[in-house]
Tab-separated table of C-alpha atoms in Angstrom:
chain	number	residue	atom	x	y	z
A	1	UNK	CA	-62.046	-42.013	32.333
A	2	UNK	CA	-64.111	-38.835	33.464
A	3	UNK	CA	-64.596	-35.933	31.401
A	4	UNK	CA	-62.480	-33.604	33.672
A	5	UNK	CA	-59.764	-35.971	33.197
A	6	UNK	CA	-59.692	-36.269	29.344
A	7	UNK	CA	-59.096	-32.877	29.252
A	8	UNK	CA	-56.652	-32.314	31.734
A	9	UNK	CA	-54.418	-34.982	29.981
A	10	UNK	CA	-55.212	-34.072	26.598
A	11	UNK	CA	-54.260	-30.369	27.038
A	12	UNK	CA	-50.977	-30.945	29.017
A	13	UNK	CA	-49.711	-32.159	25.601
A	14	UNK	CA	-47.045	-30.150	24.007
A	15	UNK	CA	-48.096	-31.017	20.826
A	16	UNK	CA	-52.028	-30.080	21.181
A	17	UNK	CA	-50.695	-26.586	23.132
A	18	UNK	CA	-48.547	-25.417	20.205
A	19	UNK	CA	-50.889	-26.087	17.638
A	20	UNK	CA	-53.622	-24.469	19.582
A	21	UNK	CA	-51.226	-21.253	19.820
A	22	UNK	CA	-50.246	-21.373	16.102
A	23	UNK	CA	-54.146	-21.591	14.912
A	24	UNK	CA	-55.061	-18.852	17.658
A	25	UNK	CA	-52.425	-16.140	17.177
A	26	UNK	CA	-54.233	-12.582	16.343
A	27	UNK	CA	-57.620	-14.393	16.160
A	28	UNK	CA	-60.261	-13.577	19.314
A	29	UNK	CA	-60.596	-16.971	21.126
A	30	UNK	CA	-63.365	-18.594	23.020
A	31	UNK	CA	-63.430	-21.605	25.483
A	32	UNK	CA	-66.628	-23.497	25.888
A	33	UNK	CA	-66.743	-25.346	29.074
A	34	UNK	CA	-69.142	-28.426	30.445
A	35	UNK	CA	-70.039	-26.425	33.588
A	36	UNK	CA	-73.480	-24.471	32.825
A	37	UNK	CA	-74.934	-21.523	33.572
A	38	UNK	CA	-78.514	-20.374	35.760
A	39	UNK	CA	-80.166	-20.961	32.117
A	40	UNK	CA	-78.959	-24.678	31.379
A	41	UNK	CA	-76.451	-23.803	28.443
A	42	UNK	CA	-72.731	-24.210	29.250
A	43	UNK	CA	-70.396	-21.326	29.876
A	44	UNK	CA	-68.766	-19.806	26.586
A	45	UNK	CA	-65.982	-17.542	27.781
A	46	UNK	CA	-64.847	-14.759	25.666
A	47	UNK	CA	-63.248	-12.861	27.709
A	48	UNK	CA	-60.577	-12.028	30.761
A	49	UNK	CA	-61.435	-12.857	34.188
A	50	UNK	CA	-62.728	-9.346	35.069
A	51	UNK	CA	-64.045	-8.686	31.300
A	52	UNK	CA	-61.851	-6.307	30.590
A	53	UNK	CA	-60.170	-7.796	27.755
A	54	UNK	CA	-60.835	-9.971	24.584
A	55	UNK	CA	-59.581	-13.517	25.212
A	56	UNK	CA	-55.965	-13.881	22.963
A	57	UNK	CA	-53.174	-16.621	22.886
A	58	UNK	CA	-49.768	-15.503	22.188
A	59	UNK	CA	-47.636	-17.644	24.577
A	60	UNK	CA	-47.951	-21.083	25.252
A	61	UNK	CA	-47.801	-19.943	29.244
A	62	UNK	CA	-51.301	-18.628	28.601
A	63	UNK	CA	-53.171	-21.656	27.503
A	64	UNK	CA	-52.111	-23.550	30.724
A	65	UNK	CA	-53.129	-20.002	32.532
A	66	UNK	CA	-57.071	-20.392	30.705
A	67	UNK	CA	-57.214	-23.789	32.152
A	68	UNK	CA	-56.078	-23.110	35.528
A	69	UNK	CA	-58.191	-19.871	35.966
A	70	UNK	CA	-61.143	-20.982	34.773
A	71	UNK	CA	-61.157	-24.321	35.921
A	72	UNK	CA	-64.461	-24.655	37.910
A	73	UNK	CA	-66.144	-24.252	34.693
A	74	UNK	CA	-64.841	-27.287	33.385
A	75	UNK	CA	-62.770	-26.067	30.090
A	76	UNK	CA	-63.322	-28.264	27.174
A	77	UNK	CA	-63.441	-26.185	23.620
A	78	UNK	CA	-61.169	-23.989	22.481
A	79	UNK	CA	-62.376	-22.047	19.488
A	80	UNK	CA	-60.653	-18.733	17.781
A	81	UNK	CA	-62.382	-16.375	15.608
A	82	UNK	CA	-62.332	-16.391	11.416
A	83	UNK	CA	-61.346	-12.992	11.925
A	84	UNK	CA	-57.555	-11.763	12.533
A	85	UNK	CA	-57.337	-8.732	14.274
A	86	UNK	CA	-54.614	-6.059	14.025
A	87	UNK	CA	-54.494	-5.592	17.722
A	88	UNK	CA	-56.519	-7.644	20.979
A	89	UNK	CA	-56.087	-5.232	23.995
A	90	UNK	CA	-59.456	-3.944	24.931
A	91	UNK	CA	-63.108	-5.438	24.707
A	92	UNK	CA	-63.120	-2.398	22.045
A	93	UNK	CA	-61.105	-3.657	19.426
A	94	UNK	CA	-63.479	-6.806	18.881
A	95	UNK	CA	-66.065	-4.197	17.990
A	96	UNK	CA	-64.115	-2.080	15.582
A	97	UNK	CA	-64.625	-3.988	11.922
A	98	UNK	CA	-61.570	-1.634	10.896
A	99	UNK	CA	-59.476	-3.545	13.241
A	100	UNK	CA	-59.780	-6.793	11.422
A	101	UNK	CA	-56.646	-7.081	9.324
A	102	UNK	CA	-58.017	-10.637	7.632
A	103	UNK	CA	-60.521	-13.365	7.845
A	104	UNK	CA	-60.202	-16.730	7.055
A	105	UNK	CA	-62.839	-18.361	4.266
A	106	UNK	CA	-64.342	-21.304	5.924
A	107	UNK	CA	-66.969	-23.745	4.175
A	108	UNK	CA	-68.995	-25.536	6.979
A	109	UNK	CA	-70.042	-29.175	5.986
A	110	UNK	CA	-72.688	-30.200	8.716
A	111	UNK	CA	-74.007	-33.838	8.954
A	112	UNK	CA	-74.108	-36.421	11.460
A	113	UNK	CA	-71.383	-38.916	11.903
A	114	UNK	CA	-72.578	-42.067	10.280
A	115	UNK	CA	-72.829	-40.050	6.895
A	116	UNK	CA	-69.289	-39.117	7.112
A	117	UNK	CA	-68.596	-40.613	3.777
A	118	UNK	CA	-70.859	-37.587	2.165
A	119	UNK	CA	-69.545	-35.575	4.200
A	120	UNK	CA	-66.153	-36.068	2.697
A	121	UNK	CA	-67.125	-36.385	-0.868
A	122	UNK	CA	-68.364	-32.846	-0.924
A	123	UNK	CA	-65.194	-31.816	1.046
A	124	UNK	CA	-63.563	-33.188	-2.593
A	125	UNK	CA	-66.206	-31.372	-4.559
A	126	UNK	CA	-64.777	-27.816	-2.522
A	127	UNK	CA	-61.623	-28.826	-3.121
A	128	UNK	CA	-61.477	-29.441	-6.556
A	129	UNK	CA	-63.193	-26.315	-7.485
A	130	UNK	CA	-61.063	-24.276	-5.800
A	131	UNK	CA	-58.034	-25.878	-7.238
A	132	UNK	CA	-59.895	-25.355	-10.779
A	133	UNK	CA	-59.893	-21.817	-9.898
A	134	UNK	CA	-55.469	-21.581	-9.314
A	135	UNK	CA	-55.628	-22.402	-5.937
A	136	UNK	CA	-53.421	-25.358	-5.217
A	137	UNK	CA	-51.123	-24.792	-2.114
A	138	UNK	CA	-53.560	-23.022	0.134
A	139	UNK	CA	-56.415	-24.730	1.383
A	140	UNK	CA	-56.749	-27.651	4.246
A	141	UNK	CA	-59.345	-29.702	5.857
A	142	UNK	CA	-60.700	-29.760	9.273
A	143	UNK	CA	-62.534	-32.543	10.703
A	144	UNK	CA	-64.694	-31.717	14.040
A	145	UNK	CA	-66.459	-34.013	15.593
A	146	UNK	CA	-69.484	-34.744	13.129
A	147	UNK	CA	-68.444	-33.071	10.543
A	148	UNK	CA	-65.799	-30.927	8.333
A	149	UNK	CA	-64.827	-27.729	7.789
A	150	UNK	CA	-62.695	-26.412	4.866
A	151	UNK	CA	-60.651	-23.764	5.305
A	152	UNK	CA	-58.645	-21.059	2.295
A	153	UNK	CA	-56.035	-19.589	4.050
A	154	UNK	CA	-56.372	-16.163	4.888
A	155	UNK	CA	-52.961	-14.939	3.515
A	156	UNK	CA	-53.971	-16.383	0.250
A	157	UNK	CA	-55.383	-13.240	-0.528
A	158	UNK	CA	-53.173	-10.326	-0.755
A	159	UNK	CA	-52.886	-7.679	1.622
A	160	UNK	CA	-53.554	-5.212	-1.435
A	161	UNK	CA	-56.977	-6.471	-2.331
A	162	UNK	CA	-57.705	-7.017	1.682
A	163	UNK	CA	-56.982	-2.726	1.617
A	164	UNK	CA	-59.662	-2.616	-1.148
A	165	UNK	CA	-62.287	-5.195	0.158
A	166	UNK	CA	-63.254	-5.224	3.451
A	167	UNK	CA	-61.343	-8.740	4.224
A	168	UNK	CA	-64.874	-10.514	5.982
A	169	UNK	CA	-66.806	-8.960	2.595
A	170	UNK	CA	-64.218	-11.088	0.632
A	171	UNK	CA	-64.142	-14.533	3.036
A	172	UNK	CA	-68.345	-14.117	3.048
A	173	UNK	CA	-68.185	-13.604	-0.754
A	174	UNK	CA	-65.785	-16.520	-1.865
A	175	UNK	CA	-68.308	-18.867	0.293
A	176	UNK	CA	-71.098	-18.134	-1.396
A	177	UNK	CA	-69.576	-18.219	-4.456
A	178	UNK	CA	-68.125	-21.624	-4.595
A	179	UNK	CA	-71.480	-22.707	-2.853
A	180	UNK	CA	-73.536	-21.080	-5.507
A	181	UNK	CA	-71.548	-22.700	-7.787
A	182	UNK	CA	-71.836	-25.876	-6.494
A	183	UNK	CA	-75.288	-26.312	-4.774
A	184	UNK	CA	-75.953	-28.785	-7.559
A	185	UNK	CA	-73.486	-30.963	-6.756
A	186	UNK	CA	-74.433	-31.041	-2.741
A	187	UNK	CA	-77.716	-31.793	-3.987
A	188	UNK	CA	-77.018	-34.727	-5.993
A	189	UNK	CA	-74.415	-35.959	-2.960
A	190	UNK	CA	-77.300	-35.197	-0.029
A	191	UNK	CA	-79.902	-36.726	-2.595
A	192	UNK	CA	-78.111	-40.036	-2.382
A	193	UNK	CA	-77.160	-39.817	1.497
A	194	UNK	CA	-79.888	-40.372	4.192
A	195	UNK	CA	-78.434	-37.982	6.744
A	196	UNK	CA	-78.524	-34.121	6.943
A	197	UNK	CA	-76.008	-32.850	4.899
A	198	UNK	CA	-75.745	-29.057	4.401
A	199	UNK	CA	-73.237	-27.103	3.566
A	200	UNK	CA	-73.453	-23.383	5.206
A	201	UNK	CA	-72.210	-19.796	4.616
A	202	UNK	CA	-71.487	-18.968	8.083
A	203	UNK	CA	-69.059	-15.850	7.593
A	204	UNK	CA	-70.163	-12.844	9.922
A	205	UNK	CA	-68.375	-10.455	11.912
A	206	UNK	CA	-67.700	-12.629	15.356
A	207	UNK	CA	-67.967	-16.557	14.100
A	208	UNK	CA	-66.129	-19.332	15.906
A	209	UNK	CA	-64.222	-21.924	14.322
A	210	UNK	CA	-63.018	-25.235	16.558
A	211	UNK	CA	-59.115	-24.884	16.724
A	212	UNK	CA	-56.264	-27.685	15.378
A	213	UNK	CA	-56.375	-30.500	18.416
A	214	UNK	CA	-58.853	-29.193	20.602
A	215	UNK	CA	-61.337	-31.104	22.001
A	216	UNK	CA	-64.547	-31.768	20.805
A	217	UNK	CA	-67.183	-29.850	22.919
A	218	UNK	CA	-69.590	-33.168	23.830
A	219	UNK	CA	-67.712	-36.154	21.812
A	220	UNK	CA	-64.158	-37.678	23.152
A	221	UNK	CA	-62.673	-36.489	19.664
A	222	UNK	CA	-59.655	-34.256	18.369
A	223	UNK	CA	-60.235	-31.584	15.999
A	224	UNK	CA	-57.703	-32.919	13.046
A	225	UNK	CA	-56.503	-31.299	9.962
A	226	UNK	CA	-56.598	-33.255	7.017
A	227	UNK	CA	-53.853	-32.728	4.225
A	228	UNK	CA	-56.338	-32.497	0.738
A	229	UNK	CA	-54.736	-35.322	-1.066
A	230	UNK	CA	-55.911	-37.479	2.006
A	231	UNK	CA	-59.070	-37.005	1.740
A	232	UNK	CA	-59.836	-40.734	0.141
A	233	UNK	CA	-58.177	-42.609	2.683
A	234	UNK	CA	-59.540	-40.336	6.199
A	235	UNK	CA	-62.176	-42.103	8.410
A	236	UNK	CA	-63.448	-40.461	11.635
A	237	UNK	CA	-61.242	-43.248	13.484
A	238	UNK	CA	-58.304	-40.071	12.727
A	239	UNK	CA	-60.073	-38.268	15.227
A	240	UNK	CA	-59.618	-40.824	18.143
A	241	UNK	CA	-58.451	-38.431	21.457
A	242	UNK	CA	-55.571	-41.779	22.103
A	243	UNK	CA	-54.528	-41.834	18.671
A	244	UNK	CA	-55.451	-38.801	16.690
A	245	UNK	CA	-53.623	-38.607	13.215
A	246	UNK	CA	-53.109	-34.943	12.365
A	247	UNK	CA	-51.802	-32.836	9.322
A	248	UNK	CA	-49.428	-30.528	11.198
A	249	UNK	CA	-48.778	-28.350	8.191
A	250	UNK	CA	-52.256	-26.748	7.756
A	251	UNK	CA	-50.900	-23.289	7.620
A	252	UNK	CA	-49.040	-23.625	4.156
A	253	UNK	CA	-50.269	-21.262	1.646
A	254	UNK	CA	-49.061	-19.169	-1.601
A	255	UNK	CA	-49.508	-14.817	-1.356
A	256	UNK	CA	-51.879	-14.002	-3.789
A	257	UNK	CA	-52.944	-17.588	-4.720
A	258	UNK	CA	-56.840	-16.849	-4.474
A	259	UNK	CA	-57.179	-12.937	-5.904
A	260	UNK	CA	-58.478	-13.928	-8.618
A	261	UNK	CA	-61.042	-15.890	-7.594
A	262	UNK	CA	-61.825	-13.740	-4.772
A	263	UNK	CA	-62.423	-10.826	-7.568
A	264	UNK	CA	-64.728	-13.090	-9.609
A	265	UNK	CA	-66.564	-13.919	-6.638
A	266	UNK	CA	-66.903	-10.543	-4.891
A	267	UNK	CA	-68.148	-9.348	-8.218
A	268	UNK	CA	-71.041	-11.644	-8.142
A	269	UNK	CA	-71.791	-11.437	-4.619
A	270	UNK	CA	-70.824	-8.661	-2.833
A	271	UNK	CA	-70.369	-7.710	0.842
A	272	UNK	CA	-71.630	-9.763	3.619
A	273	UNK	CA	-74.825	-8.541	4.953
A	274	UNK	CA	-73.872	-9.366	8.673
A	275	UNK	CA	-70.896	-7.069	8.492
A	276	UNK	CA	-73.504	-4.286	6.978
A	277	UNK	CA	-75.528	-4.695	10.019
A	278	UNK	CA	-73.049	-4.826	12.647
A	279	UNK	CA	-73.381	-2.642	15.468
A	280	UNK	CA	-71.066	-1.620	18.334
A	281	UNK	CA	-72.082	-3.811	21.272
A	282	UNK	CA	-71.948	-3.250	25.455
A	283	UNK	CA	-69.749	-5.949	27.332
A	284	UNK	CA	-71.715	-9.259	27.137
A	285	UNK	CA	-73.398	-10.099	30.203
A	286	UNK	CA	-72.868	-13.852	30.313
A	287	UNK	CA	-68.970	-12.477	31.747
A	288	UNK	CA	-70.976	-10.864	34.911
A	289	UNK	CA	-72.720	-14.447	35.310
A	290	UNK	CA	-69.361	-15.851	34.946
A	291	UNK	CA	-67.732	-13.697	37.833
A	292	UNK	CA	-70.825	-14.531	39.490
A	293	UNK	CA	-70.486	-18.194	39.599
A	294	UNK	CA	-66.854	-18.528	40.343
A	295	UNK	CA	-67.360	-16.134	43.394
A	296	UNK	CA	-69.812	-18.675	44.534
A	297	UNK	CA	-67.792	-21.773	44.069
């Protein structure tokens, strides 16, 4: 089956649409597509047709209305931002760090595919620390493509400490902790694994995260969630985009459940440097290319 195909199939799904809308709501989104650009490197669309708006999802309608009015470029990815945003109406808000209302702590397990296995145990390792630390109820798994991502739910942290601490200072700051805390423990896993496992801090003010069911951007595979107590029975064959086998309720989580590690952790950390830098930006150019190209075609 062609590429084009896959896609179109996979996202008529009612299932794959709805959990694409639950992931995406208040978060910026981005669709990578397989058609490329002047420079070689495929099209990454952030925003509206004309540019004059952040890309959002709030109605299922508007997922079909992505695929249809972009589809020249070959949609493939859909990916939503760690951030949550208090309001998505102008390419202005995306800029304005006092608009983001929460972010979502993400620990990103790279490693290729055959070392899945590692991949998972330090998955485990995340896992059980956190739980060590009171949180129980809030935390899933996502698998993508060659490797995992876990994710503490945003709301886990109360909207009282997100007032105090700037809520990507606390998502950068919990990352680092854990993998401060840990680093010994990927080391001894990577030590005994001849792949590239690393596990990254990748928390800044406009990161990407692949979102429930979407498509893999290269590989014929489903971005699945993966309920924690699974974690010693999932193989990549969960993934497959005939048969994917998917934890639909990802987005449980307990108010509050990860202050207090979220105070420990700030404490020792601090705020993330990326958000320090941050800078208002102009309108990306790629969208002119975009406008460009579709003209053309």
């Amino acid at each position: 089956m062609k590429e084009d195909d896959i896609a179109e199939r996979h996202y008529s799904q009612m299932e794959v649409k709805r959990e694409i809308l639950r992931y995406t709501r208040g978060r910026w989104v981005a669709v990578h597509c397989s058609e490329k650009s002047e420079d070689g490197k495929p099209y990454l669309i952030r925003y509206t047709m004309r540019g004059e708006r952040p890309l959002k999802i709030s109605r299922l309608t508007e997922i079909d209305g992505i695929l249809k009015r972009f589809r020249r470029l070959k949609p493939r990815t859909f990916y939503a931002t760690s951030n949550v945003y208090r309001k998505l109406a102008i390419k202005e808000d995306v800029m304005d760090l006092n608009n983001v209302m929460a972010c979502t702590p993400v620990w990103d397990i790279d490693n290729e595919l055959e070392g899945w296995e590692s991949t998972i145990e330090v998955a485990k390792e995340i896992v059980r620390f956190l739980e060590l630390n009171g949180i129980e109820e809030s935390v899933y798994v996502k698998w993508s493509g060659r490797g995992c991502h876990v994710h503490l739910h945003e709301e886990a942290v109360s909207r009282r400490l997100r007032e105090k601490i700037h809520p990507i200072d606390i998502a950068y700051a919990v990352v680092e902790y854990v993998n401060v805390k840990l680093a010994r423990k990927y080391f001894e896993i990577a030590e005994k694994s001849s792949y590239s496992l690393r596990v990254e801090n990748n928390i800044d003010p406009q990161r990407l995260y692949t979102c429930p069911l979407s498509l893999h951007k290269t590989l014929d595979r489903v971005c699945v969630c993966v309920r924690k107590e699974d974690l010693d029975t999932f193989d990549p064959s969960w993934t497959d985009v005939n048969k994917y086998r998917h934890f639909q309720e990802w987005n449980l989580y307990v108010p509050g459940e990860a202050d207090g590690l979220v105070l420990k952790a700030f404490q020792a950390v601090g705020p993330c440097p990326s958000r320090l830098r941050f800078r208002r930006r102009k309108h990306p150019p790629l969208d002119k290319q975009i406008l460009r190209w579709l003209k053309k075609t």
